[in-house]
CSV table of C-alpha atoms in Angstrom, one decimal:
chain,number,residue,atom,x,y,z
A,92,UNK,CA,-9.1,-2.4,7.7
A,93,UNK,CA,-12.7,-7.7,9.7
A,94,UNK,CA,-14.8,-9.0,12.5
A,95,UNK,CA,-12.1,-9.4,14.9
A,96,UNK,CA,-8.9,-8.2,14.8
A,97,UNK,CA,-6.3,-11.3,14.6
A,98,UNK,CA,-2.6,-12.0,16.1
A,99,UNK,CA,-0.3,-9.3,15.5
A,100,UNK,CA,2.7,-9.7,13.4
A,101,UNK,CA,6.0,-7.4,14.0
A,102,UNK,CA,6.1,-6.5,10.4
A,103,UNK,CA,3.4,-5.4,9.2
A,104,UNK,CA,1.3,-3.1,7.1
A,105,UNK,CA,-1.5,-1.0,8.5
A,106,UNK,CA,-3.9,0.3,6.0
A,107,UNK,CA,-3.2,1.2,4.5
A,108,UNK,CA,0.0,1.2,3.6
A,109,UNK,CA,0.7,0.0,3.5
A,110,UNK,CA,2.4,-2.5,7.5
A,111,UNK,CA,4.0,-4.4,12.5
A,112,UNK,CA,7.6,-6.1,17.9
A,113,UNK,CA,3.5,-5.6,17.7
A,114,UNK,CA,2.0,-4.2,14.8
A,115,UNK,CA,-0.7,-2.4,14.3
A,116,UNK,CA,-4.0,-4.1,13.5
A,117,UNK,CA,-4.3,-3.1,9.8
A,118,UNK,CA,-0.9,-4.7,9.6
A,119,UNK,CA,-2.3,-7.8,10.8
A,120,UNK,CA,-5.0,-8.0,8.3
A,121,UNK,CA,-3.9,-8.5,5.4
A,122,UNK,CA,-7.0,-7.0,3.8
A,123,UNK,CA,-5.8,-3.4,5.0
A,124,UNK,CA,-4.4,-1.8,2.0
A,125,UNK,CA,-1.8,0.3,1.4
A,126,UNK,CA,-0.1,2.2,-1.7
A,127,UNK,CA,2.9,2.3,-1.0
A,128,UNK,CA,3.0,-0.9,0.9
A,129,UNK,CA,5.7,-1.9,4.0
A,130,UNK,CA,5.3,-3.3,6.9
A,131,UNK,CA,4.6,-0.8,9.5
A,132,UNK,CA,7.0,-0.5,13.1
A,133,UNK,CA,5.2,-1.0,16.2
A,134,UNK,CA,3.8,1.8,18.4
A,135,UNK,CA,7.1,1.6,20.6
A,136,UNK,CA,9.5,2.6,18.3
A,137,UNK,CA,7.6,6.0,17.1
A,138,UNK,CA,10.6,8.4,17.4
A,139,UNK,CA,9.8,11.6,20.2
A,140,UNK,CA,6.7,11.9,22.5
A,141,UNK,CA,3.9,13.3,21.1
A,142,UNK,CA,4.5,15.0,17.3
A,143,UNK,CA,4.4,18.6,16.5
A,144,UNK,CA,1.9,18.3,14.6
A,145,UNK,CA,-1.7,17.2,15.3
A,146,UNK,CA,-3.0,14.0,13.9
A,147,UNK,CA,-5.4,15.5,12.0
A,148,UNK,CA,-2.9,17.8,9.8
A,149,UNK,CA,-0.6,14.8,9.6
A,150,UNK,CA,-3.9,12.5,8.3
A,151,UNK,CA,-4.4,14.9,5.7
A,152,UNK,CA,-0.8,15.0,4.6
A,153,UNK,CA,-0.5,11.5,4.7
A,154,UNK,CA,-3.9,10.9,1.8
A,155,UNK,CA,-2.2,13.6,0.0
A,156,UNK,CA,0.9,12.3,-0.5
A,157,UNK,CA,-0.2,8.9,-1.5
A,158,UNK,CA,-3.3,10.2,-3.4
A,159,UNK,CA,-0.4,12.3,-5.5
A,160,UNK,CA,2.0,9.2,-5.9
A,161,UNK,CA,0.5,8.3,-9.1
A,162,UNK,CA,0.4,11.4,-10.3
A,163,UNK,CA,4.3,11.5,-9.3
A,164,UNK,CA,4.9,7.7,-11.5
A,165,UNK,CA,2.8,8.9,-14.6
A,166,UNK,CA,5.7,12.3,-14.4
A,167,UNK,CA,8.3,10.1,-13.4
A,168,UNK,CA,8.1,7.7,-16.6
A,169,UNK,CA,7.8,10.6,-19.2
A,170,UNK,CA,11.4,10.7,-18.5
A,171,UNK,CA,12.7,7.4,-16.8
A,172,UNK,CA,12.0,3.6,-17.7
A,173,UNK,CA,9.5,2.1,-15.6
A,174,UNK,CA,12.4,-0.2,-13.6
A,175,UNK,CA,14.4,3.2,-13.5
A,176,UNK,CA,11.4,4.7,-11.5
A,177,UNK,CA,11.0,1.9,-9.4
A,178,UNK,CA,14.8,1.6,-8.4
A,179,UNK,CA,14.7,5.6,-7.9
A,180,UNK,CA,12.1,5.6,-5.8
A,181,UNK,CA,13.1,2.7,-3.5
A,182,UNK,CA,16.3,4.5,-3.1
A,183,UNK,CA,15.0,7.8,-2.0
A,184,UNK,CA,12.4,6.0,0.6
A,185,UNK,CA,15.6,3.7,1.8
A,186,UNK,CA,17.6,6.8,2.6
A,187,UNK,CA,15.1,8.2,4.4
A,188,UNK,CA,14.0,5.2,6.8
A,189,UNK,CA,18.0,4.7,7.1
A,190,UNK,CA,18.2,8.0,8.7
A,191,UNK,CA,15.3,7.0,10.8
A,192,UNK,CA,17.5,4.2,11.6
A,193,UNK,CA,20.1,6.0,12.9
A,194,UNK,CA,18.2,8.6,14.8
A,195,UNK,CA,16.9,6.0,16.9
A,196,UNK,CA,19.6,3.7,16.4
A,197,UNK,CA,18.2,0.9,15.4
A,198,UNK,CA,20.1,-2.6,14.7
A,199,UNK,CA,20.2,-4.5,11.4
A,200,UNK,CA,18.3,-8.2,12.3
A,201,UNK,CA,20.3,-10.7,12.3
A,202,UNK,CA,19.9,-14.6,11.3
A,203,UNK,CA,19.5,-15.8,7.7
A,204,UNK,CA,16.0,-16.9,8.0
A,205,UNK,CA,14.8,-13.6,8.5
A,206,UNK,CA,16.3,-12.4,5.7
A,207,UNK,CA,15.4,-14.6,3.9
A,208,UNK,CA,11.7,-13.9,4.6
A,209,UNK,CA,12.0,-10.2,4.2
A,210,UNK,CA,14.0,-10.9,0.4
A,211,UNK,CA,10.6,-12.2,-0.3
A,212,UNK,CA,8.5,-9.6,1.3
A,213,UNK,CA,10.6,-6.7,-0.3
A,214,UNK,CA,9.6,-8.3,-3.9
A,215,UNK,CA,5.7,-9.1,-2.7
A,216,UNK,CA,5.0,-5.3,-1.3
A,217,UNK,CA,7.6,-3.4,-2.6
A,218,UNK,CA,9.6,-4.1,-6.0
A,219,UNK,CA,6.9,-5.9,-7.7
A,220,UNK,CA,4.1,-3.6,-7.2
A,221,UNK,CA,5.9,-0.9,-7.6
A,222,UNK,CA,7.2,-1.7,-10.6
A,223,UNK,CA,4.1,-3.2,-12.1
A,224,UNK,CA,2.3,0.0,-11.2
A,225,UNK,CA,5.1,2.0,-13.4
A,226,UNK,CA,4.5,0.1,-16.1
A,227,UNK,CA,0.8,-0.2,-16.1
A,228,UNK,CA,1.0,4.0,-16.0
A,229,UNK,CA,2.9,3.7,-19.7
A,230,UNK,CA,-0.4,3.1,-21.0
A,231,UNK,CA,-3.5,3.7,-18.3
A,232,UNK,CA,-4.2,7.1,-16.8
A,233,UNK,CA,-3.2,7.9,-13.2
A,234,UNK,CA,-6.7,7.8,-12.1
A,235,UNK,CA,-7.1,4.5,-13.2
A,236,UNK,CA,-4.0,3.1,-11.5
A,237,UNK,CA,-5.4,5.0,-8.0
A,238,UNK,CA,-8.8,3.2,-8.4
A,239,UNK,CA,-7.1,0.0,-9.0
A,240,UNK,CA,-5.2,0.1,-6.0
A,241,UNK,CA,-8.6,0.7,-4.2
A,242,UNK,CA,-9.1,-2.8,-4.6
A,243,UNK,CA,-6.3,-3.8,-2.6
A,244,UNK,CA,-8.5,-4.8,0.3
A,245,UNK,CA,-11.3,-6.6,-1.6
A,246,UNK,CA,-7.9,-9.1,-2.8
A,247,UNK,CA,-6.9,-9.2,0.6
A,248,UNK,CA,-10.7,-10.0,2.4
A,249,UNK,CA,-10.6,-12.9,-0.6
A,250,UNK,CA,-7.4,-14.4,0.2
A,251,UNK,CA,-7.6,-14.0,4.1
A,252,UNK,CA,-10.4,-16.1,3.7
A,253,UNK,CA,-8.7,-18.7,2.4
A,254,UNK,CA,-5.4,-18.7,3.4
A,255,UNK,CA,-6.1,-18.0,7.0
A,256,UNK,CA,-7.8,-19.7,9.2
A,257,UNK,CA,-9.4,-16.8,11.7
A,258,UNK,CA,-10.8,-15.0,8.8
A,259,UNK,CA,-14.4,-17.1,8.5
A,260,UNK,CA,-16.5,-15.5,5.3
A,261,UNK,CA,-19.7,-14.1,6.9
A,262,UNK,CA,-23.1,-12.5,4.8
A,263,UNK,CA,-21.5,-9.4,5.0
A,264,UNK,CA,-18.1,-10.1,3.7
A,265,UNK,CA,-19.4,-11.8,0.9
A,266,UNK,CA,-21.5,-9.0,-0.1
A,267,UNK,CA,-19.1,-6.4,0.2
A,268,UNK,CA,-16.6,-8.3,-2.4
A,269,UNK,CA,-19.1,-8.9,-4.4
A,270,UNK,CA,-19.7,-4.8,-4.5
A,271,UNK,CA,-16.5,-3.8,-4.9
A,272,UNK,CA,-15.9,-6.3,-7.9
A,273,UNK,CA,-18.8,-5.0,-9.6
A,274,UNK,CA,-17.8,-1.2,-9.1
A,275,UNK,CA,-14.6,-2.9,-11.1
A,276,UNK,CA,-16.6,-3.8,-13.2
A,277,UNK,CA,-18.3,-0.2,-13.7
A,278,UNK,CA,-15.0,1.5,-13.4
A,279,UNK,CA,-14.0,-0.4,-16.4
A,280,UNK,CA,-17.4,-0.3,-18.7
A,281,UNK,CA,-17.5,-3.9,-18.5
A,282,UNK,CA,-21.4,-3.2,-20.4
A,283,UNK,CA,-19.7,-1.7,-23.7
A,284,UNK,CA,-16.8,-4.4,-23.8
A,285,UNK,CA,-14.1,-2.7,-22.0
A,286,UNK,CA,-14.1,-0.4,-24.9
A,287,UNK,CA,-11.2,1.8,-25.1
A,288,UNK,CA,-9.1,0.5,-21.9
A,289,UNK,CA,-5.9,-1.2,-22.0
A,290,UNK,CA,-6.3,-4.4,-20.8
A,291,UNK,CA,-2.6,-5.0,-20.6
A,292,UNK,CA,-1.7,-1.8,-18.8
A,293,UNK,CA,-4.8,-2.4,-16.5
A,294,UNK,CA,-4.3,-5.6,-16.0
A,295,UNK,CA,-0.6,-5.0,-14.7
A,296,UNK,CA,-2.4,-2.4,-11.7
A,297,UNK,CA,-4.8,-5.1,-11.0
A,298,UNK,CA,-2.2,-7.6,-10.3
A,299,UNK,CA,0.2,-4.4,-8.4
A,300,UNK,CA,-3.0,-4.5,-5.8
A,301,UNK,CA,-2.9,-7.9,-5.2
A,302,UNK,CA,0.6,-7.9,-4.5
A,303,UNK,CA,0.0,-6.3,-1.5
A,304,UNK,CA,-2.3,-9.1,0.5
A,305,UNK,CA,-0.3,-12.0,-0.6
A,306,UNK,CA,3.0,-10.0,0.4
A,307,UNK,CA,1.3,-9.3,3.7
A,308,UNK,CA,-0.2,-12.5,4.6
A,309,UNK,CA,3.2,-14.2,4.0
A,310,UNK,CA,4.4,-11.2,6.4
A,311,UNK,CA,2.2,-12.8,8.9
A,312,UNK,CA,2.8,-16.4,8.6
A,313,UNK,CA,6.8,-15.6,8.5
A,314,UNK,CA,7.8,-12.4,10.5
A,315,UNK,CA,5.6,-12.4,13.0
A,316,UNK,CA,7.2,-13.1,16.6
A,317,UNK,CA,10.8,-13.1,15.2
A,318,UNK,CA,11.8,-10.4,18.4
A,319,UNK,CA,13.1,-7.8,16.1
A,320,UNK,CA,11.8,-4.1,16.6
A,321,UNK,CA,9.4,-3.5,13.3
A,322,UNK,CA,11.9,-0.8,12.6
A,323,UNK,CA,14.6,-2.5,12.0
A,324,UNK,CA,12.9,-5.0,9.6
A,325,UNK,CA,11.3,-1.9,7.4
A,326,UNK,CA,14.4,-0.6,6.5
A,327,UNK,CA,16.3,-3.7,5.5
A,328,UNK,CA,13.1,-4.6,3.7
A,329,UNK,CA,13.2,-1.3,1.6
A,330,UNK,CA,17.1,-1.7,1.0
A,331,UNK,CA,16.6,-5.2,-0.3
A,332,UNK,CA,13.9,-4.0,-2.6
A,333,UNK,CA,16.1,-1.5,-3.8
A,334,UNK,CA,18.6,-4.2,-4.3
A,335,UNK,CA,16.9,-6.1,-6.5
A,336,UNK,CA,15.7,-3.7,-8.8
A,337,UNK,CA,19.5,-2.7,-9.1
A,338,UNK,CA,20.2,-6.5,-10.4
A,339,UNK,CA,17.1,-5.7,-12.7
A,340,UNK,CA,17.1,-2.7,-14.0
A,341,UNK,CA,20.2,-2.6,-15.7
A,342,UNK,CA,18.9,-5.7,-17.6
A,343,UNK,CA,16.0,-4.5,-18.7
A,344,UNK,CA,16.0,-0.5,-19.0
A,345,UNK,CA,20.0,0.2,-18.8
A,346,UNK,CA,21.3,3.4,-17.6
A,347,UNK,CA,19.2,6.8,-18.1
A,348,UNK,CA,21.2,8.2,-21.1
A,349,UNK,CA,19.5,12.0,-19.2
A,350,UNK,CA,18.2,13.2,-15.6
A,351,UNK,CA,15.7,15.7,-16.7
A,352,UNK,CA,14.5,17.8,-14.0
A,353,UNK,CA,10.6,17.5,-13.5
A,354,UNK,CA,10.9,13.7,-13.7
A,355,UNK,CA,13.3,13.3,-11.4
A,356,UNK,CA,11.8,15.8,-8.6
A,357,UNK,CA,8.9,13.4,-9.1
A,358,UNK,CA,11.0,10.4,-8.3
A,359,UNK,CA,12.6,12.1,-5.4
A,360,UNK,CA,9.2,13.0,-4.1
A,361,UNK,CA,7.7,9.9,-4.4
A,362,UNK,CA,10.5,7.9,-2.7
A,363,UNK,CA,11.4,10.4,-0.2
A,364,UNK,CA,7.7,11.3,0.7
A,365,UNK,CA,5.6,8.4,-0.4
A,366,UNK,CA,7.9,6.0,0.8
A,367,UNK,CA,10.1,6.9,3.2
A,368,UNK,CA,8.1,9.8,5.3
A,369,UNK,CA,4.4,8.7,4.7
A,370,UNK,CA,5.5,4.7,6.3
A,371,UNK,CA,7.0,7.5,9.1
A,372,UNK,CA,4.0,9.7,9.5
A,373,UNK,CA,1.7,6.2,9.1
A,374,UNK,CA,2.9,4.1,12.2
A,375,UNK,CA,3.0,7.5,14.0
A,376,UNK,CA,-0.6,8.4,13.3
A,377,UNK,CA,-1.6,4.2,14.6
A,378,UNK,CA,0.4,4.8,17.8
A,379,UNK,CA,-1.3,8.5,18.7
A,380,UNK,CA,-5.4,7.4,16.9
A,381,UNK,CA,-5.3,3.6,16.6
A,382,UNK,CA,-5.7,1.9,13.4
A,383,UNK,CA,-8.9,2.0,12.6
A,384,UNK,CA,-8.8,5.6,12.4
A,385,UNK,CA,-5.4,6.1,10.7
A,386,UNK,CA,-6.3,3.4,8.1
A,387,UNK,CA,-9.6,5.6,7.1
A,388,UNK,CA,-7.0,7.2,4.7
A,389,UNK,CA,-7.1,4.3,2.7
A,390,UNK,CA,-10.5,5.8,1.0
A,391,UNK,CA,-9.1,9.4,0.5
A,392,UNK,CA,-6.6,7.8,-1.7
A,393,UNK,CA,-8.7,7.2,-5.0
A,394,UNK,CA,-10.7,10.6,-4.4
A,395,UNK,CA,-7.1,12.5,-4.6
A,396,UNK,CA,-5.6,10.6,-7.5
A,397,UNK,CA,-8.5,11.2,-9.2
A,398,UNK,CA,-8.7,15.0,-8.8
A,399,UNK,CA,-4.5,15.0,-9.5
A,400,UNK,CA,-4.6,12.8,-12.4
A,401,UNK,CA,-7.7,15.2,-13.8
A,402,UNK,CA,-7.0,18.7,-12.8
A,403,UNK,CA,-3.5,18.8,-13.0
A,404,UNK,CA,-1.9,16.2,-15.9
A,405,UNK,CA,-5.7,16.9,-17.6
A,406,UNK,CA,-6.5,13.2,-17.6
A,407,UNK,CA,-10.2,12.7,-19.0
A,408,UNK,CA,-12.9,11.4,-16.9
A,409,UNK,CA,-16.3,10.0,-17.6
A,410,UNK,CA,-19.4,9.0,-15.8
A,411,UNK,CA,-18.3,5.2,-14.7
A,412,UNK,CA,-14.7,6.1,-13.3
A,413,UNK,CA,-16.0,7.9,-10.3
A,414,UNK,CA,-19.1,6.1,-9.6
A,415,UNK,CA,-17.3,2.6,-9.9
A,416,UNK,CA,-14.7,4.1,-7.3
A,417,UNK,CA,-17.2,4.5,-5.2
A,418,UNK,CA,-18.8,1.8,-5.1
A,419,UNK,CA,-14.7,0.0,-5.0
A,420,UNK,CA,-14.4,2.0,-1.9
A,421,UNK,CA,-18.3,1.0,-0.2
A,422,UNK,CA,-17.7,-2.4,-0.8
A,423,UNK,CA,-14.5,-2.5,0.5
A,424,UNK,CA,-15.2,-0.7,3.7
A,425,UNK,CA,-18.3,-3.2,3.8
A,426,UNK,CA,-15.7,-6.0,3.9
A,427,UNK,CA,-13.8,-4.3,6.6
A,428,UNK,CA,-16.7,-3.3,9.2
A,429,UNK,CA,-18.1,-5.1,12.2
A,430,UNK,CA,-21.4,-6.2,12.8
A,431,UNK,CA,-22.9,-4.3,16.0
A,432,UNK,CA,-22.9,-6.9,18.8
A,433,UNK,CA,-26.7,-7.4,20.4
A,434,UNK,CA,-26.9,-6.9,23.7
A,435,UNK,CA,-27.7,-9.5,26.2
A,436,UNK,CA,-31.2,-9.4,27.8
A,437,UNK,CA,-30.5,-8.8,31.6
């Protein structure tokens, strides 16, 4: 979601989510966001021909099920600790890629430095985030923790900068960063002292968003060329996430003492949808539109948290939250587009 688009990795995340024996684009710059972040399988391994549905009805479906996942961790932790969320959630979205596994019968990677790199990369885009999100939602609203996760990219154009070499700053980089980090800035009343916000709660979504571009840059510098379908590094990826937050959880949260029912629907749905089918529908909608296009839902993903978090948990909302998302969202599409090339003088 950069002037030009650099080397591909095979694990990757587009977008969004989000994510990779090529991978898409996004995936490859680690400034593309994405919520509910994995790295994405290549074009080739896209289950079927073409998909029942059309792209557009699957686009839509895809912003609103990641635009509702906060919604769905705010519900979730009224009755589950935050680790008891996170572990739920993996588990639901590691079932579902596992089937996807099997339907196209994919094979576990093999060789101990490559799991070793995706140990690391579960805990960068998955169990950390997650779980930081989950407990940043204790005490911040759900449409803070969407806006937050907005800024995903502008962490990602920062460190891509830095940390990688093909990724020069140019005039209209810069400015865009410097946009989005003051529509932080507005989204969080920076003028009247932050008063009222959690710092500690917001803080913890802050640090979930950067998660993602470290997780994916080290995605690119480890994963990429390792000859394994993206497929069948997504799913292991997911099932080592879920791993560690079963060492962890116990530790920290213990067993949940109840299962009550609306809580645990919203678990279900946000693993099974929001990470197991949306990473599905995702890589699908990159191989049928490109990336460019598919990643657009990147920007719906604020807009619908926003509208959940108010209309349906009755979240309050003043002046700065919306107008500091949008100017999150201009400046990070600012950092992502490409200067028009002049045309040579025949």
């Amino acid at each position: 979601m950069s002037t030009a688009t650099p080397p591909r990795p095979p694990c990757a995340t587009p977008s969004p989510a989000t994510s990779p024996t090529a991978a898409s684009p996004t995936a490859a710059s680690p400034s593309a966001p994405s919520p509910n972040a994995t790295p994405l399988p290549d074009a080739a391994s896209v289950p079927g021909g073409r998909a029942a549905l059309d792209w557009r009805a699957r686009f839509v479906g895809l912003s609103l099920i990641w635009g509702f996942s906060f919604l769905l961790i705010k519900v979730g932790t009224e009755g589950f600790a935050p680790f008891q969320v996170t572990l739920g959630r993996l588990l639901f979205g590691t079932l579902v890629l596992a089937v996807a596994m099997a339907v196209k019968r994919e094979r576990l990677p093999r060789g101990l430095r490559t799991w070793s790199h995706l140990t690391v990369a579960a805990l960068l885009l998955n169990a950390a985030p997650f779980s930081l999100f989950a407990y940043a939602e204790l005490t911040i609203p759900s449409t803070l923790a969407g806006i937050c996760n907005a800024t995903s990219p502008l962490w990602g154009m920062a460190l891509s900068m830095v940390a990688l070499s093909e990724d020069r700053p140019t005039r209209r980089r810069v400015a865009g960063l410097g946009l989005g980090f003051l529509g932080v800035l507005t989204v969080l009343g920076a003028w009247q002292g932050f008063h009222g916000l959690d710092a500690r709660g917001t803080a913890m979504a802050l640090l979930a968003s950067l998660c993602y571009p470290i997780g994916w840059i080290y995605v690119r510098r480890t994963l990429a060329g390792s000859g394994h379908s993206s497929l069948s590094l997504i799913g292991p990826q997911l099932g080592l996430a879920t791993l560690q937050l079963a060492l962890v959880t116990p530790l920290f949260a213990g067993l949940p003492r109840s299962f009550p029912l609306v809580p645990l629907l919203a678990v279900a749905a946000l693993g099974a949808l929001g990470t197991g089918l949306a990473v599905l529908v995702q890589y699908g909608l990159v191989n049928e539109v490109g990336p460019t296009t598919a990643e657009m839902v990147t920007y719906f993903i604020p807009v619908i948290a926003t509208a959940a978090g108010v209309a349906v948990l009755g979240e309050s909302l003043s002046w700065n939250t919306p107008v500091g998302a949008a100017v999150v969202l201009a400046g990070a599409a600012l950092t992502q587009s490409r200067p028009r090339r002049r045309r040579r003088s025949q």
